[in-house]
Tab-separated table of C-alpha atoms in Angstrom:
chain	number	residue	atom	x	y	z
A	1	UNK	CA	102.832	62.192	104.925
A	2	UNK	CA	100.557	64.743	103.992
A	3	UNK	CA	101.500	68.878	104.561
A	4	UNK	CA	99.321	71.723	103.251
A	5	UNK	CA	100.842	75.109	103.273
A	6	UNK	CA	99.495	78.701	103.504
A	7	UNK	CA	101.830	80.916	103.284
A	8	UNK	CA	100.345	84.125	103.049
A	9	UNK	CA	99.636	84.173	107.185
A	10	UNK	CA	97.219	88.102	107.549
A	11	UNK	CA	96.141	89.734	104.333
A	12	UNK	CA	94.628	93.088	104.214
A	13	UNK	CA	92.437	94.321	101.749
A	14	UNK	CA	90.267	97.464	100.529
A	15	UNK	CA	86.644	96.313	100.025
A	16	UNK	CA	86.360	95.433	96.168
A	17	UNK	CA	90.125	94.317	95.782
A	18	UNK	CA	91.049	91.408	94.055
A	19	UNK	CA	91.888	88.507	96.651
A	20	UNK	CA	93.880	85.473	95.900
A	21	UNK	CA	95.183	83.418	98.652
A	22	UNK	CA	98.166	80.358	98.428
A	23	UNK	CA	97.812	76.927	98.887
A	24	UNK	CA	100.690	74.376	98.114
A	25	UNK	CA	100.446	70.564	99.522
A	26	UNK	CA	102.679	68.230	99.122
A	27	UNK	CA	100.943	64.633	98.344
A	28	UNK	CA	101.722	62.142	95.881
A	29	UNK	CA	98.717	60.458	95.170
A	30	UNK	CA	95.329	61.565	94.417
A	31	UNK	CA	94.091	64.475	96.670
A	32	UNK	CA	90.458	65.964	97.523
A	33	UNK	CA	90.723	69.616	98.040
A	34	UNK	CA	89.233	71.940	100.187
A	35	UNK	CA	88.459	75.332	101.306
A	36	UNK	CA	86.865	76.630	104.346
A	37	UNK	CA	85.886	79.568	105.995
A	38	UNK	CA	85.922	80.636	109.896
A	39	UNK	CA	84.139	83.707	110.487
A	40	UNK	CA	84.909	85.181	113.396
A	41	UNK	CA	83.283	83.083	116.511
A	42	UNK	CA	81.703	80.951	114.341
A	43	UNK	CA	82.652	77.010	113.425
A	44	UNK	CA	84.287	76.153	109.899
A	45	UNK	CA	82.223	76.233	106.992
A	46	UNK	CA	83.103	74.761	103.507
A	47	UNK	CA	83.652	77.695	100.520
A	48	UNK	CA	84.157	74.651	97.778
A	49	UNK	CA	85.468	71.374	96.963
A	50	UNK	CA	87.313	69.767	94.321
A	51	UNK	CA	87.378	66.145	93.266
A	52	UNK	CA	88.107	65.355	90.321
A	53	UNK	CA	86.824	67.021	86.802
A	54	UNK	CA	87.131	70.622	86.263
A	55	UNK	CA	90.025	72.202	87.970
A	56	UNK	CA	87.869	75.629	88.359
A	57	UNK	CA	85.818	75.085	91.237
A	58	UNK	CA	83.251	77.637	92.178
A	59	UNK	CA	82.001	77.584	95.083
A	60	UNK	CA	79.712	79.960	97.657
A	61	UNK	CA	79.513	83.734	98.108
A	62	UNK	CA	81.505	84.212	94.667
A	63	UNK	CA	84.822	82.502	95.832
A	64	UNK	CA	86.655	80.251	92.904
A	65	UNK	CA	89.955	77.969	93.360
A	66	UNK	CA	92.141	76.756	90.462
A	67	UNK	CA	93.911	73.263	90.915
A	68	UNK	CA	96.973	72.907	89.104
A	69	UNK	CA	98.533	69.832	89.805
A	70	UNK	CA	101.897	69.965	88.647
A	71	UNK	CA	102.373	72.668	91.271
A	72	UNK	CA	100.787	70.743	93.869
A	73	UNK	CA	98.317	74.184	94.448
A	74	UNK	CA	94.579	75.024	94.835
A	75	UNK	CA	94.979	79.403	95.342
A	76	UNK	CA	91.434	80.805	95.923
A	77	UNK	CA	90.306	83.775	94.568
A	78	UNK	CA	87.817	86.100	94.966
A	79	UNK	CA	87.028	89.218	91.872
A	80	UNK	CA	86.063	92.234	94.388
A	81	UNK	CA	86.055	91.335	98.467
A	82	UNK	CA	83.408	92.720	101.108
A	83	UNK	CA	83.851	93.677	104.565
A	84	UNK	CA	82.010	90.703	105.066
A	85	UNK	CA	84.614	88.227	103.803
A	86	UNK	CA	86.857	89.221	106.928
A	87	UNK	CA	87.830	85.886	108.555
A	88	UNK	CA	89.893	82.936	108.813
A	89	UNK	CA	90.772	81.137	105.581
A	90	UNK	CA	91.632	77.131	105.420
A	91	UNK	CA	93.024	75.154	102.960
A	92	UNK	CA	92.584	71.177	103.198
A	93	UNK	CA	93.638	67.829	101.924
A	94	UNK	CA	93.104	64.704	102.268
A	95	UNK	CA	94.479	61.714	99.991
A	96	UNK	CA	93.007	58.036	98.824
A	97	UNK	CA	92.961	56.416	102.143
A	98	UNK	CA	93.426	59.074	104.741
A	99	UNK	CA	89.880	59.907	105.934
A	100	UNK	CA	91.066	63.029	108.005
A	101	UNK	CA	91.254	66.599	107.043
A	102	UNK	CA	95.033	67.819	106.854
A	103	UNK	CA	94.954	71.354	106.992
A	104	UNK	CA	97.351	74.009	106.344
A	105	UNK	CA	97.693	76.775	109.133
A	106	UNK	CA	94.998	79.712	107.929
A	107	UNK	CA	94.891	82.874	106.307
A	108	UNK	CA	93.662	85.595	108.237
A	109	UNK	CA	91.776	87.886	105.745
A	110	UNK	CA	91.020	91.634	107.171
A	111	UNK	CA	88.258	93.542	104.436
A	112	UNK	CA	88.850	97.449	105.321
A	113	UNK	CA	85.184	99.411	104.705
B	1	UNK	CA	68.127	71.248	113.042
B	2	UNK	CA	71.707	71.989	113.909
B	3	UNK	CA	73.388	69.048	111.848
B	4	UNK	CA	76.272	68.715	114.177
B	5	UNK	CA	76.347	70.303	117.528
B	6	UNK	CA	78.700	70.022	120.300
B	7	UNK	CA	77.917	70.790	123.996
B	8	UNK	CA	79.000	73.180	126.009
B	9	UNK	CA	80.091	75.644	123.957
B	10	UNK	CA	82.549	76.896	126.683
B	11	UNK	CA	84.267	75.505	129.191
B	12	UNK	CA	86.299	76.607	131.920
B	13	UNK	CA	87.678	74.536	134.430
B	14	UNK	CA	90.958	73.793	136.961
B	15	UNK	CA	93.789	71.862	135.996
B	16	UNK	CA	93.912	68.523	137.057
B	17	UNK	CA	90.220	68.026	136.675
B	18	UNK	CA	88.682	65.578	134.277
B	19	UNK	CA	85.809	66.927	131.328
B	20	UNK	CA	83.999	65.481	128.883
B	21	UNK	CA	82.618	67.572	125.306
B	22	UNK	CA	79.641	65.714	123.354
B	23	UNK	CA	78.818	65.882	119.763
B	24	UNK	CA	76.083	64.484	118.012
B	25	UNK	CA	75.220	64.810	114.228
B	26	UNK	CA	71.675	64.626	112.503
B	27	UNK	CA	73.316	63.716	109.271
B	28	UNK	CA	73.647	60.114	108.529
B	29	UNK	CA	77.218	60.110	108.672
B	30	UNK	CA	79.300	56.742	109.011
B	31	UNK	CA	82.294	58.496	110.169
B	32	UNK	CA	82.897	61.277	113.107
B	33	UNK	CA	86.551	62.746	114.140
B	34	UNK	CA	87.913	65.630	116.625
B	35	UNK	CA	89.692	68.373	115.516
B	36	UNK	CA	91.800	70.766	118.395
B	37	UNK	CA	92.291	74.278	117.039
B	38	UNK	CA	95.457	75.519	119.253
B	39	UNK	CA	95.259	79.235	120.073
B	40	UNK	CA	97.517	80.166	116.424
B	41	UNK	CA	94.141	78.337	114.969
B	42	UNK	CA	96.335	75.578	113.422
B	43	UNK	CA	93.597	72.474	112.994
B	44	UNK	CA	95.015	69.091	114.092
B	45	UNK	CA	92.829	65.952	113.917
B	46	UNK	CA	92.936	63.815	117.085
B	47	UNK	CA	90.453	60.733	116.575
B	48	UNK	CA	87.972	59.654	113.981
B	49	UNK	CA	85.553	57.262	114.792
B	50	UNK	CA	83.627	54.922	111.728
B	51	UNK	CA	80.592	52.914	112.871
B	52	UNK	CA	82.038	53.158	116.084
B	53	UNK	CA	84.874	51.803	115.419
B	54	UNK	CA	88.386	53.868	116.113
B	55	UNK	CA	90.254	54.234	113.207
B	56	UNK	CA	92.407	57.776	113.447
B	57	UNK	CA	94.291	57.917	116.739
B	58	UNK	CA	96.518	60.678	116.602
B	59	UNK	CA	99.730	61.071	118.658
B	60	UNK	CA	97.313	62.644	121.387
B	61	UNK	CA	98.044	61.541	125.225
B	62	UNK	CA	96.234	58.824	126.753
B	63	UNK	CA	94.619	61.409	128.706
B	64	UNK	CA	91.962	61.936	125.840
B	65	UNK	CA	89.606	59.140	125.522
B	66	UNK	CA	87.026	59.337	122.848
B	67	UNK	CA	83.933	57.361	123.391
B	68	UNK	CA	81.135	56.551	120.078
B	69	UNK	CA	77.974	55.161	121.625
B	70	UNK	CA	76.319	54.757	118.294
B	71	UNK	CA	77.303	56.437	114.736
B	72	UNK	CA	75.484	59.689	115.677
B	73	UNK	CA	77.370	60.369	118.292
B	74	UNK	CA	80.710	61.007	119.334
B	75	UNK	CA	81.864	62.455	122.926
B	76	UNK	CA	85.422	63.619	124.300
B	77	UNK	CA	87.011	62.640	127.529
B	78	UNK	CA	89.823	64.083	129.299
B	79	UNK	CA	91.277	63.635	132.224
B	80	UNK	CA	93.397	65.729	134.702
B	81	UNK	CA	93.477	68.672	132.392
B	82	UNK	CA	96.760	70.606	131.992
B	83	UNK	CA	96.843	74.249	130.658
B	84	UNK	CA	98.247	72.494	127.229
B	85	UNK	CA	94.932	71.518	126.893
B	86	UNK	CA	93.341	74.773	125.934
B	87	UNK	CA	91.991	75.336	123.092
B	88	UNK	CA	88.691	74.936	120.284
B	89	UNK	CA	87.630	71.330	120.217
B	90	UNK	CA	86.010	70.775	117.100
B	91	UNK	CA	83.842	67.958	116.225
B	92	UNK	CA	82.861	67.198	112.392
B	93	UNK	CA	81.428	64.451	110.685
B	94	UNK	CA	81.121	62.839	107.216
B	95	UNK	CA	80.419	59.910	104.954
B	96	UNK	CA	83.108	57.839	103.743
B	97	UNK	CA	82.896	55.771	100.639
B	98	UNK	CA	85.687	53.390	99.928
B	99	UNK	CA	88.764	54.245	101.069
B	100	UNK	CA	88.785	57.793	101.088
B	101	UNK	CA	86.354	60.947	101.710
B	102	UNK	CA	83.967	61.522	98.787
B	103	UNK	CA	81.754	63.523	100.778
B	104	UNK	CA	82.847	66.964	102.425
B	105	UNK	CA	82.928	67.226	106.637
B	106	UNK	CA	80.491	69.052	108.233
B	107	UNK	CA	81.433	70.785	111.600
B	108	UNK	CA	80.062	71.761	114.785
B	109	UNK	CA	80.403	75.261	116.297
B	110	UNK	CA	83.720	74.169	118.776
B	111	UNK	CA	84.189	73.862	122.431
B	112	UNK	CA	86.114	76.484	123.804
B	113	UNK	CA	88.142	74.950	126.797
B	114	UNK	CA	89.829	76.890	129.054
B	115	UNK	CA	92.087	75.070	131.806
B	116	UNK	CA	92.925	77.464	134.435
């Protein structure tokens, strides 16, 4: 069965800090990996995706994620945060054959002005 | 030109009465599912529904009927509510090529249910 886990749970950050958040899963085959963002009161929204290809995803409002997959992770990043980026970060997998979203349990990122 | 939306956006209601939540998406999709965000926002899916056809039925209780009139839409059915029961019912949709997602799931804003 498929897991993702988060396991950095509330992170808070100055405004233009460096952010990096976890993600491990634990799936044996080939994975699709995602990202996405709840702001608060608002509905999920995808940051990025990854495939296959490039391992350095970029995806919107200048967020990034790295798969490396002989530790099973996909960590996003961010270079400098914004008070805007406060909100509710997902990680997600799903494998060849699963069409559902397994998601790990969010990382509640607080931006301090 | 929402591309998936859900109604109501909130619901309250007593237990022991039956609800039903209704998503529809503009898309194209092929394949819909609900999510249920507890209240520690842990995303679980419940059903997924291809060309109307069931194919992801979660451990969820028999209670919780989902119902796919066509592939655009996608609507949520539960009966005598218990206060287990609230939470953010998500719906999302997406197009599914082979055997796995090549496309990314789009999602609607959430129900909020509240069982009193």
């Amino acid at each position: 069965a498929q897991s993702v886990s988060q396991h950095n749970h509330h992170v808070i950050l100055s405004e233009a800090a460096s952010l990096e958040l976890g993600c491990n899963y634990s799936y044996g085959g080939t994975v699709n990996l995602f990202w996405y963002v709840q702001y608060p009161g608002q509905h999920l929204q995808l940051l990025l995706k990854y495939f296959s290809g490039d391992p350095l995803v970029k995806g919107i409002k200048g967020f990034e994620a790295e798969f490396i997959k002989s530790k099973f992770s996909f960590n996003l990043r961010k270079p400098s945060v914004q008070w805007s980026d406060t909100a509710e970060y997902f990680c997600a997998v799903n494998g060849a054959g699963r069409r559902a979203l397994t998601f790990g349990s969010g990382t509640r990122l607080q931006v301090q002005p | 030109d929402t591309a998936v939306s859900q109604t109501p956006k909130y619901l309250v209601t007593q237990m022991g009465n039956d609800k039903s939540i209704k998503c529809e998406q503009n898309l194209g999709h092929d394949t819909m599912y609900w999510y249920k965000q507890d209240s520690k926002k842990f995303l679980k899916i419940m059903f997924s529904y291809n060309n109307k056809e069931l194919i992801i039925n979660e451990t969820v209780p028999n209670r919780f009927s989902p119902k796919s009139p066509d592939k655009a839409h996608l609507n949520l059915h539960i009966n005598s509510l218990e206060l287990g029961d609230s939470a953010v019912y998500f719906c999302a949709s997406s197009q599914v090529s082979g055997g796995s997602i090549t496309d990314t799931q789009y999602f609607g804003p959430g129900t909020r249910l509240t069982v009193l």
